[in-house]
Short mmCIF file of C-alpha atoms in Angstrom, two decimals:
data_model
loop_
_atom_site.label_atom_id
_atom_site.label_comp_id
_atom_site.label_asym_id
_atom_site.label_seq_id
_atom_site.Cartn_x
_atom_site.Cartn_y
_atom_site.Cartn_z
CA MET A 17 37.37 31.77 139.02
CA ALA A 18 33.84 28.52 139.15
CA VAL A 19 32.16 30.91 141.68
CA ALA A 20 32.35 33.71 138.62
CA ARG A 21 31.14 31.42 136.12
CA LYS A 22 28.42 30.39 137.86
CA ILE A 23 27.22 34.01 138.90
CA ARG A 24 27.74 34.41 135.53
CA THR A 25 25.06 31.93 134.34
CA LEU A 26 22.92 32.50 136.51
CA LEU A 27 22.62 35.99 135.88
CA THR A 28 22.13 34.65 131.67
CA VAL A 29 19.50 32.52 133.04
CA ASN A 30 17.44 35.56 134.80
CA ILE A 31 17.91 36.97 131.65
CA LEU A 32 16.81 34.83 129.28
CA VAL A 33 13.52 34.10 131.83
CA PHE A 34 13.00 37.91 132.27
CA VAL A 35 12.96 38.78 128.19
CA GLY A 36 11.10 35.29 127.49
CA ILE A 37 8.99 36.32 130.03
CA VAL A 38 8.28 39.63 128.68
CA LEU A 39 8.30 38.07 125.49
CA PHE A 40 5.55 36.28 126.44
CA SER A 41 3.30 38.69 127.62
CA VAL A 42 3.39 41.31 125.02
CA TYR A 43 2.42 37.75 122.78
CA CYS A 44 -0.90 38.03 125.33
CA ARG A 45 -1.15 41.73 123.71
CA LEU A 46 -0.98 41.45 120.82
CA GLN A 47 -3.57 38.61 120.47
CA GLY A 48 -5.83 40.07 122.43
CA ARG A 49 -5.71 43.44 120.44
CA SER A 50 -6.00 41.74 117.22
CA GLN A 51 -9.51 39.31 118.41
CA GLU A 52 -11.05 43.05 119.33
CA LEU A 53 -9.85 44.58 116.03
CA VAL A 54 -11.73 40.50 114.57
CA ARG A 55 -14.20 42.00 116.68
CA ILE A 56 -14.46 45.46 115.35
CA VAL A 57 -14.03 44.55 111.75
CA SER A 58 -16.91 41.88 112.18
CA GLY A 59 -18.78 44.11 114.19
CA ASP A 60 -18.88 47.27 111.55
CA ARG A 61 -19.87 44.60 109.08
CA ARG A 62 -22.83 43.69 110.30
CA VAL A 63 -23.80 46.81 110.89
CA ARG A 64 -23.17 48.08 107.64
CA SER A 65 -25.18 45.07 106.57
CA ARG A 66 -27.50 45.77 108.13
CA HIS A 67 -27.38 49.19 107.58
CA ALA A 68 -27.40 47.96 103.51
CA LYS A 69 -30.42 46.14 104.18
CA VAL A 70 -32.26 49.07 105.91
CA GLY A 71 -31.25 50.91 102.71
CA ALA A 72 -32.46 49.34 100.49
CA LEU A 73 -36.02 48.80 102.75
CA GLY A 74 -36.16 52.77 102.80
CA ASP A 75 -35.43 53.13 98.39
CA ARG A 76 -38.44 50.18 97.68
CA GLU A 77 -40.38 51.26 100.42
CA ALA A 78 -39.50 55.02 99.04
CA ILE A 79 -39.48 53.51 95.16
CA LEU A 80 -43.12 52.82 96.13
CA GLN A 81 -44.34 55.87 98.10
CA ARG A 82 -43.48 57.46 94.31
CA LEU A 83 -45.77 54.97 92.37
CA ASP A 84 -48.65 55.46 94.93
CA HIS A 85 -48.42 59.54 93.72
CA LEU A 86 -47.79 58.66 90.87
CA GLU A 87 -50.90 56.46 90.47
CA GLU A 88 -52.55 59.27 92.33
CA VAL A 89 -51.66 61.93 90.00
CA VAL A 90 -53.37 60.12 87.60
CA TYR A 91 -55.81 59.37 89.29
CA ASN A 92 -56.18 62.72 89.76
CA GLN A 93 -55.61 64.11 86.54
CA LEU A 94 -58.44 62.22 84.97
CA ASN A 95 -60.63 62.73 87.90
CA GLY A 96 -60.00 66.08 87.52
CA LEU A 97 -61.86 64.92 83.50
CA ALA A 98 -65.29 64.65 85.72
CA LYS A 99 -65.22 67.02 88.04
CA PRO A 100 -65.49 70.62 85.64
CA ILE A 101 -68.68 68.87 84.04
CA GLY A 102 -70.33 67.87 87.42
CA LEU A 103 -69.65 64.48 87.51
CA VAL A 104 -68.28 61.90 89.86
CA GLU A 105 -65.43 59.33 89.18
CA GLY A 106 -64.38 55.96 91.05
CA PRO A 107 -64.93 54.24 93.92
CA GLY A 108 -67.38 54.73 96.73
CA GLY A 109 -70.18 57.44 96.95
CA LEU A 110 -73.54 57.33 96.34
CA GLY A 111 -75.10 54.30 94.43
CA GLN A 112 -72.38 51.90 95.62
CA GLY A 113 -73.77 48.17 94.86
CA GLY A 114 -76.29 48.47 93.27
CA LEU A 115 -78.17 50.46 96.10
CA ALA A 116 -81.03 53.26 96.30
CA ALA A 117 -80.09 56.69 96.28
CA THR A 118 -81.71 59.78 97.38
CA LEU A 119 -80.83 63.92 97.25
CA ARG A 120 -82.10 65.69 100.26
CA ASP A 121 -82.07 69.13 97.82
CA ASP A 122 -84.06 68.06 95.51
CA GLY A 123 -86.03 70.87 94.20
CA GLN A 124 -87.10 72.38 90.86
CA GLU A 125 -83.56 72.02 89.35
CA ALA A 126 -85.14 68.06 89.64
CA GLU A 127 -88.26 67.78 89.11
CA GLY A 128 -86.47 70.09 85.20
CA LYS A 129 -84.76 67.04 84.87
CA TYR A 130 -87.33 64.81 85.53
CA GLU A 131 -89.41 66.36 83.46
CA GLU A 132 -86.63 65.90 79.96
CA TYR A 133 -85.12 62.50 81.14
CA GLY A 134 -87.90 60.86 82.43
CA TYR A 135 -85.70 59.42 84.85
CA ASN A 136 -83.99 60.97 88.11
CA ALA A 137 -80.98 63.22 86.22
CA GLN A 138 -79.72 65.05 88.65
CA LEU A 139 -79.08 61.83 90.99
CA SER A 140 -77.06 60.29 87.83
CA ASP A 141 -75.00 63.11 88.38
CA ARG A 142 -74.20 62.48 91.93
CA ILE A 143 -73.36 59.37 90.86
CA SER A 144 -69.77 57.40 90.41
CA LEU A 145 -69.80 56.68 86.94
CA ASP A 146 -66.85 54.04 88.43
CA ARG A 147 -69.60 52.36 90.96
CA SER A 148 -70.19 48.48 91.46
CA ILE A 149 -73.22 46.65 90.86
CA PRO A 150 -74.44 42.93 91.81
CA ASP A 151 -73.49 39.89 90.58
CA TYR A 152 -76.63 37.89 90.11
CA ARG A 153 -75.33 35.83 87.39
CA PRO A 154 -76.28 32.12 88.19
CA ARG A 155 -73.26 30.34 90.43
CA LYS A 156 -72.67 27.86 87.24
CA CYS A 157 -72.31 31.45 84.97
CA ARG A 158 -69.47 31.91 87.97
CA GLN A 159 -67.10 28.81 87.73
CA MET A 160 -67.58 29.10 84.15
CA SER A 161 -64.17 29.39 81.58
CA TYR A 162 -64.04 30.11 78.15
CA ALA A 163 -61.68 29.75 75.38
CA GLN A 164 -58.33 31.91 75.19
CA ASP A 165 -59.04 32.75 71.01
CA LEU A 166 -62.75 34.40 70.99
CA PRO A 167 -63.58 36.37 69.18
CA GLN A 168 -63.45 40.63 69.58
CA VAL A 169 -66.22 43.10 69.96
CA SER A 170 -67.22 46.55 69.21
CA VAL A 171 -70.51 48.43 71.66
CA VAL A 172 -72.87 50.73 70.01
CA PHE A 173 -74.91 52.68 72.23
CA ILE A 174 -77.40 54.82 70.52
CA PHE A 175 -78.52 57.75 72.56
CA VAL A 176 -80.51 60.97 71.68
CA ASN A 177 -80.68 63.76 74.18
CA GLU A 178 -79.44 61.49 77.30
CA ALA A 179 -77.50 62.84 80.43
CA LEU A 180 -74.39 62.88 79.71
CA SER A 181 -74.04 61.27 83.67
CA VAL A 182 -75.85 57.70 82.46
CA ILE A 183 -73.79 58.15 78.53
CA LEU A 184 -69.90 58.09 80.74
CA ARG A 185 -71.88 55.51 82.94
CA SER A 186 -72.35 53.26 80.15
CA VAL A 187 -68.96 53.60 78.82
CA HIS A 188 -67.32 53.43 81.82
CA SER A 189 -69.11 50.40 82.02
CA VAL A 190 -68.23 48.49 79.50
CA VAL A 191 -65.00 49.52 80.22
CA ASN A 192 -64.38 48.78 83.23
CA HIS A 193 -66.26 45.08 83.23
CA THR A 194 -65.02 43.84 79.46
CA PRO A 195 -61.59 42.17 79.06
CA SER A 196 -59.32 44.39 77.43
CA GLN A 197 -58.24 41.96 74.16
CA LEU A 198 -61.40 41.14 74.02
CA LEU A 199 -62.91 45.04 73.45
CA LYS A 200 -62.03 46.95 69.79
CA GLU A 201 -63.95 49.53 70.80
CA VAL A 202 -66.50 51.54 71.92
CA ILE A 203 -68.95 53.27 69.03
CA LEU A 204 -71.25 56.55 70.13
CA VAL A 205 -73.71 56.82 67.84
CA ASP A 206 -75.20 60.57 68.64
CA ASP A 207 -78.92 60.85 66.69
CA ASN A 208 -78.64 64.00 66.39
CA SER A 209 -78.72 66.12 69.49
CA ASP A 210 -79.68 69.79 70.57
CA ASN A 211 -78.26 68.23 74.09
CA VAL A 212 -75.29 71.48 73.96
CA GLU A 213 -73.36 69.41 76.35
CA LEU A 214 -72.97 66.34 74.35
CA LYS A 215 -71.49 68.51 72.22
CA PHE A 216 -68.22 69.84 73.73
CA ASN A 217 -68.27 68.31 77.14
CA LEU A 218 -68.92 64.85 75.73
CA ASP A 219 -65.53 65.15 72.70
CA GLN A 220 -63.17 66.16 74.95
CA TYR A 221 -63.71 64.19 77.69
CA VAL A 222 -63.61 60.80 75.72
CA ASN A 223 -60.94 62.17 73.90
CA LYS A 224 -58.95 62.88 76.96
CA ARG A 225 -60.00 59.95 79.07
CA TYR A 226 -60.27 56.83 76.34
CA PRO A 227 -58.15 58.36 73.74
CA GLY A 228 -58.40 55.49 70.47
CA LEU A 229 -60.92 53.57 72.25
CA VAL A 230 -64.54 55.34 72.25
CA LYS A 231 -65.25 57.13 68.50
CA ILE A 232 -68.41 59.90 68.40
CA VAL A 233 -70.93 59.30 65.12
CA ARG A 234 -72.49 61.99 64.29
CA ASN A 235 -75.50 62.66 62.60
CA SER A 236 -76.27 65.21 60.82
CA ARG A 237 -80.12 65.19 61.10
CA ARG A 238 -82.71 62.92 62.94
CA GLU A 239 -82.72 59.39 60.99
CA GLY A 240 -84.75 57.58 64.18
CA LEU A 241 -83.47 54.62 65.97
CA ILE A 242 -83.00 51.83 63.99
CA ARG A 243 -81.25 53.87 61.02
CA ALA A 244 -78.67 54.71 63.92
CA ARG A 245 -77.79 50.98 64.50
CA LEU A 246 -77.04 50.76 61.21
CA GLN A 247 -74.44 53.96 60.89
CA GLY A 248 -72.77 52.17 64.25
CA TRP A 249 -73.10 48.95 61.91
CA LYS A 250 -71.19 50.64 59.22
CA ALA A 251 -68.23 52.27 61.88
CA ALA A 252 -67.91 49.16 63.79
CA THR A 253 -64.28 47.22 62.28
CA ALA A 254 -64.39 43.77 64.86
CA PRO A 255 -65.93 40.77 64.20
CA VAL A 256 -68.85 40.75 66.60
CA VAL A 257 -71.53 44.25 66.91
CA GLY A 258 -73.04 44.38 70.36
CA PHE A 259 -75.75 46.99 70.49
CA PHE A 260 -77.17 49.06 73.75
CA ASP A 261 -79.12 51.30 74.29
CA ALA A 262 -77.23 54.24 76.26
CA HIS A 263 -78.82 53.96 79.87
CA VAL A 264 -76.89 49.63 80.73
CA GLU A 265 -74.48 49.30 83.53
CA PHE A 266 -72.26 45.88 82.64
CA ASN A 267 -71.66 43.09 85.07
CA THR A 268 -68.72 41.33 85.33
CA GLY A 269 -68.22 38.52 83.10
CA TRP A 270 -71.09 39.98 80.85
CA ALA A 271 -68.59 39.66 77.42
CA GLU A 272 -67.35 36.23 77.31
CA PRO A 273 -70.74 33.63 77.59
CA ALA A 274 -71.92 36.08 74.41
CA LEU A 275 -69.03 35.46 72.57
CA SER A 276 -68.98 31.92 73.21
CA ARG A 277 -71.79 31.23 71.59
CA ILE A 278 -70.76 33.48 68.49
CA ARG A 279 -68.18 31.76 68.07
CA GLU A 280 -69.71 28.58 68.15
CA ASP A 281 -72.63 29.61 65.45
CA ARG A 282 -72.31 32.86 63.47
CA ARG A 283 -75.48 32.45 63.07
CA ARG A 284 -76.66 33.25 66.60
CA ILE A 285 -77.90 36.26 68.11
CA VAL A 286 -77.44 36.75 71.35
CA LEU A 287 -79.47 38.61 74.33
CA PRO A 288 -77.81 39.07 77.83
CA ALA A 289 -79.96 38.68 80.75
CA ILE A 290 -81.60 41.76 81.33
CA ASP A 291 -82.57 43.07 85.15
CA ASN A 292 -83.46 46.58 85.68
CA ILE A 293 -82.38 50.09 87.28
CA LYS A 294 -84.98 51.80 88.98
CA TYR A 295 -85.50 55.60 87.50
CA SER A 296 -85.99 57.73 90.69
CA THR A 297 -83.25 56.26 93.16
CA PHE A 298 -81.00 54.18 90.73
CA GLU A 299 -81.58 50.77 92.10
CA VAL A 300 -80.38 47.69 90.67
CA GLN A 301 -83.48 45.31 90.65
CA GLN A 302 -82.21 41.59 89.39
CA TYR A 303 -85.21 40.77 86.71
CA ALA A 304 -85.59 36.44 86.70
CA ASN A 305 -84.27 34.63 83.73
CA ALA A 306 -87.90 34.87 81.17
CA ALA A 307 -88.20 34.54 76.72
CA HIS A 308 -89.70 37.01 74.64
CA GLY A 309 -92.68 37.03 73.08
CA TYR A 310 -95.56 39.91 71.45
CA ASN A 311 -98.64 40.47 71.58
CA TRP A 312 -101.11 41.58 69.28
CA GLY A 313 -99.96 45.10 69.15
CA LEU A 314 -96.69 43.35 67.87
CA TRP A 315 -94.41 44.81 71.09
CA CYS A 316 -92.28 42.77 72.56
CA MET A 317 -92.95 40.57 76.27
CA TYR A 318 -91.80 38.84 78.56
CA ILE A 319 -92.92 35.47 78.64
CA ILE A 320 -92.15 32.47 81.08
CA PRO A 321 -89.87 30.08 79.23
CA PRO A 322 -89.74 26.63 77.89
CA GLN A 323 -90.72 23.70 80.37
CA ASP A 324 -88.38 22.15 78.57
CA TRP A 325 -86.16 24.85 79.88
CA LEU A 326 -87.55 24.56 82.98
CA ASP A 327 -87.58 20.99 83.83
CA ARG A 328 -83.35 20.70 83.24
CA GLY A 329 -83.12 22.51 86.36
CA ASP A 330 -79.52 24.89 84.83
CA GLU A 331 -80.08 28.53 84.99
CA SER A 332 -77.41 29.10 83.08
CA ALA A 333 -78.79 26.33 80.08
CA PRO A 334 -80.17 29.57 76.83
CA ILE A 335 -83.27 29.62 76.42
CA ARG A 336 -84.56 29.89 72.97
CA THR A 337 -87.54 32.46 72.32
CA PRO A 338 -89.03 34.00 69.24
CA ALA A 339 -89.02 37.41 69.52
CA MET A 340 -85.79 39.57 71.40
CA ILE A 341 -85.51 43.12 72.74
CA GLY A 342 -83.51 45.41 70.60
CA CYS A 343 -81.76 47.42 73.27
CA SER A 344 -79.31 44.50 74.29
CA PHE A 345 -77.93 42.30 71.92
CA VAL A 346 -75.20 40.65 70.09
CA VAL A 347 -74.25 39.54 66.98
CA ASP A 348 -71.43 38.45 63.97
CA ARG A 349 -70.81 41.98 62.41
CA GLU A 350 -70.46 39.78 58.49
CA TYR A 351 -73.67 37.10 59.81
CA PHE A 352 -75.95 40.68 60.71
CA GLY A 353 -75.11 42.00 57.40
CA ASP A 354 -75.90 38.85 55.34
CA ILE A 355 -79.35 38.92 56.94
CA GLY A 356 -79.78 42.48 55.49
CA LEU A 357 -79.15 44.02 58.80
CA LEU A 358 -82.19 46.27 60.23
CA ASP A 359 -85.13 47.70 58.12
CA PRO A 360 -84.18 50.67 57.20
CA GLY A 361 -88.13 51.94 56.54
CA MET A 362 -89.18 51.56 60.41
CA GLU A 363 -88.97 55.22 61.64
CA VAL A 364 -89.52 53.56 65.95
CA TYR A 365 -88.40 51.16 68.25
CA GLY A 366 -90.00 47.84 68.77
CA GLY A 367 -90.56 46.63 65.37
CA GLU A 368 -86.82 44.35 65.26
CA ASN A 369 -87.76 43.07 68.08
CA VAL A 370 -89.79 40.78 65.73
CA GLU A 371 -88.65 41.61 62.65
CA LEU A 372 -85.05 40.01 63.61
CA GLY A 373 -86.84 37.48 66.12
CA MET A 374 -88.41 35.69 62.31
CA ARG A 375 -85.04 36.01 60.58
CA VAL A 376 -82.57 34.43 62.78
CA SER A 377 -82.41 32.29 65.92
CA VAL A 378 -81.50 34.24 69.15
CA VAL A 379 -80.21 33.32 71.83
CA THR A 380 -80.40 35.28 75.45
CA VAL A 381 -78.41 34.39 77.69
CA SER A 382 -78.74 34.61 82.09
CA GLY A 383 -74.71 34.70 82.44
CA ASP A 384 -74.45 37.78 80.70
CA ARG A 385 -76.00 40.52 82.48
CA VAL A 386 -77.29 44.21 81.89
CA ARG A 387 -78.53 46.45 83.52
CA LEU A 388 -80.86 48.81 81.71
CA SER A 389 -82.57 52.24 83.13
CA GLU A 390 -85.96 52.46 83.54
CA ALA A 391 -87.73 55.65 82.40
CA VAL A 392 -91.45 57.17 83.70
CA ALA A 393 -93.65 56.09 81.23
CA SER A 394 -95.42 58.98 78.59
CA GLU A 395 -97.29 58.48 75.27
CA ASP A 396 -94.06 59.00 73.65
CA ARG A 397 -91.12 57.48 75.51
CA VAL A 398 -91.86 53.68 77.14
CA ARG A 399 -95.48 51.33 76.50
CA ALA A 400 -96.32 48.25 77.94
CA ASN A 401 -99.09 45.80 76.29
CA ALA A 402 -100.13 42.45 78.23
CA ALA A 403 -100.54 39.57 76.86
CA ALA A 404 -103.94 36.90 77.88
CA VAL A 405 -102.29 34.20 80.74
CA SER A 406 -103.67 31.13 80.01
CA GLY A 407 -102.93 27.97 81.69
CA ASP A 408 -99.40 27.33 82.75
CA GLY A 409 -98.18 29.94 80.03
CA VAL A 410 -98.83 33.14 78.33
CA ARG A 411 -100.23 34.01 74.96
CA VAL A 412 -99.29 35.90 72.09
CA SER A 413 -99.83 36.25 68.71
CA ALA A 414 -98.66 38.56 65.99
CA ALA A 415 -100.75 40.85 64.34
CA ALA A 416 -100.92 42.11 60.62
CA ALA A 417 -98.61 45.34 60.26
CA SER A 418 -99.85 47.81 57.56
CA GLY A 419 -97.40 49.69 56.43
CA ASP A 420 -94.12 48.90 54.99
CA GLY A 421 -93.92 46.74 58.23
CA VAL A 422 -94.31 43.22 58.96
CA ARG A 423 -97.04 41.11 57.96
CA ALA A 424 -97.51 38.09 60.23
CA LYS A 425 -100.24 35.99 60.04
CA SER A 426 -99.41 33.43 62.81
CA ALA A 427 -99.88 33.14 66.98
CA ALA A 428 -97.13 32.42 68.84
CA ALA A 429 -98.07 30.74 72.31
CA ALA A 430 -95.27 30.09 75.01
CA SER A 431 -96.54 27.13 76.53
CA GLY A 432 -95.82 24.14 79.02
CA ASP A 433 -94.07 22.16 76.59
CA GLY A 434 -91.98 24.92 74.05
CA VAL A 435 -93.26 27.72 72.60
CA ARG A 436 -95.21 27.06 69.53
CA VAL A 437 -96.11 29.88 66.71
CA SER A 438 -98.21 27.94 63.73
CA ALA A 439 -97.33 29.34 60.10
CA ALA A 440 -96.14 27.78 57.67
CA ALA A 441 -92.12 27.25 57.39
CA VAL A 442 -90.91 24.87 60.49
CA SER A 443 -87.05 24.96 61.71
CA ARG A 444 -86.09 21.75 62.56
CA ASP A 445 -85.38 22.96 66.16
CA GLY A 446 -89.09 22.71 66.43
CA VAL A 447 -89.97 26.30 66.43
CA ARG A 448 -92.40 26.51 64.13
CA VAL A 449 -93.23 30.60 62.19
CA SER A 450 -94.67 32.07 59.46
CA LYS A 451 -93.79 33.25 56.61
CA ALA A 452 -93.20 37.39 56.75
CA ALA A 453 -93.83 39.90 53.69
CA ALA A 454 -91.83 43.15 53.69
CA SER A 455 -92.23 45.22 50.94
CA GLY A 456 -89.64 47.95 49.18
CA ASP A 457 -87.02 48.31 51.02
CA GLY A 458 -88.28 45.76 53.76
CA VAL A 459 -87.30 41.85 54.30
CA ARG A 460 -88.48 38.63 52.92
CA ALA A 461 -88.55 37.35 56.96
CA LYS A 462 -87.92 32.76 56.34
CA ARG A 463 -88.15 31.75 59.90
CA ALA A 464 -88.25 31.87 62.69
CA SER A 465 -86.22 30.23 65.63
CA ALA A 466 -85.24 31.98 68.37
CA ALA A 467 -83.51 31.56 71.86
CA VAL A 468 -82.90 33.65 74.89
CA ALA A 469 -79.39 32.46 76.34
CA SER A 470 -78.82 32.45 79.34
CA GLY A 471 -75.96 30.36 82.04
CA ASP A 472 -73.81 29.97 79.20
CA GLY A 473 -74.24 33.09 77.72
CA VAL A 474 -73.64 36.62 78.69
CA LYS A 475 -75.24 38.30 82.31
CA ALA A 476 -75.67 41.69 81.20
CA SER A 477 -77.81 44.14 83.51
CA ALA A 478 -79.51 46.75 82.07
CA THR A 479 -81.64 49.10 83.26
CA THR A 480 -84.53 51.54 80.96
CA VAL A 481 -83.73 54.44 80.89
#
């Protein structure tokens, strides 16, 4: 019995050990599988996360590509407005950076356009309406900051039988280089042009390209430059109005200095600093800062700035001047009305250069540059008169103007120590001017004190076409 009991005990122990070994091996296998499962699950999560990131990046790239495509579509649609009328939009191409441009295929058509417009209109048609031009502002002008509450401006362009590409480049330039919050509107005054492309093509283009921003005023008869400007003034709705010929190109930051000067004193008329656009190649040529005077023929001219301005050594400072040029000036709209606007009796350009200089305080600003296109000189286009150079300055005299013009008895001289004008009335700022009487509907000039605003003013780069 004892032996049998021992045998059963050993068998029981062996069975228990065997069962334990089996259970332990099963447990180990289960543990291995669970760890493998954990690894698989975590790996799957990482893969899913990686795919999610890749998917997000892919979605972002797809969105960006769609936006780029949409931008390209919009640009092509807008650029498509220029192509049907034979013009070019966008960056690049001929004349970029204000460099001289030429055409290999200049022929009889180009010569015909030279005769018609006084400049290379065929080349202008090949130059982009959005071309870049050099920034000739003094360094200090570029570093200036301005108030946030500057007044808005209406920009008025006057034209008659101008090349369409030149007009539209003026419009593109002012829109591209004026902050949108400051540019209230652009007004094109057509002084009864008979050029066909300035009718339907111009209307269709600006209405689609700049809906609500660009307005066209058409005179039913030829009024002349002065009365055409008055039509632009009547149509303007902004508190400040800028008057320009329709062959200009604006530089970056042209508006802020001019508007800032007028914000400080609404009785100022601000003249942008003027550069030149060559009539044959459309090359932008820099002009030095200058004051304005007039000669015996009452033609406005560039004169050496006053000595006190030169001694200051600050190119950004405004320059006081006794005369002004009418092709590029900015003025408070209400104040312009208060002083009688321009004399509507003046039939041709040039008289306003002297008339306004005798009535207001004019400021020329070099920080605000505008470029004017020049034209081939001819009897009915551009006339230039020289002044006698004497010592360290240029002497300029005013002669009597007949008819309903302004009678001036005084002589203005830009000398080393400033600008002096012999006269009956003396203004506080040291500029002496004579009283001028205008007949009939003319304006009585009380005094002339003018200033050219440079640095802190507006740089307008303009080219006389």
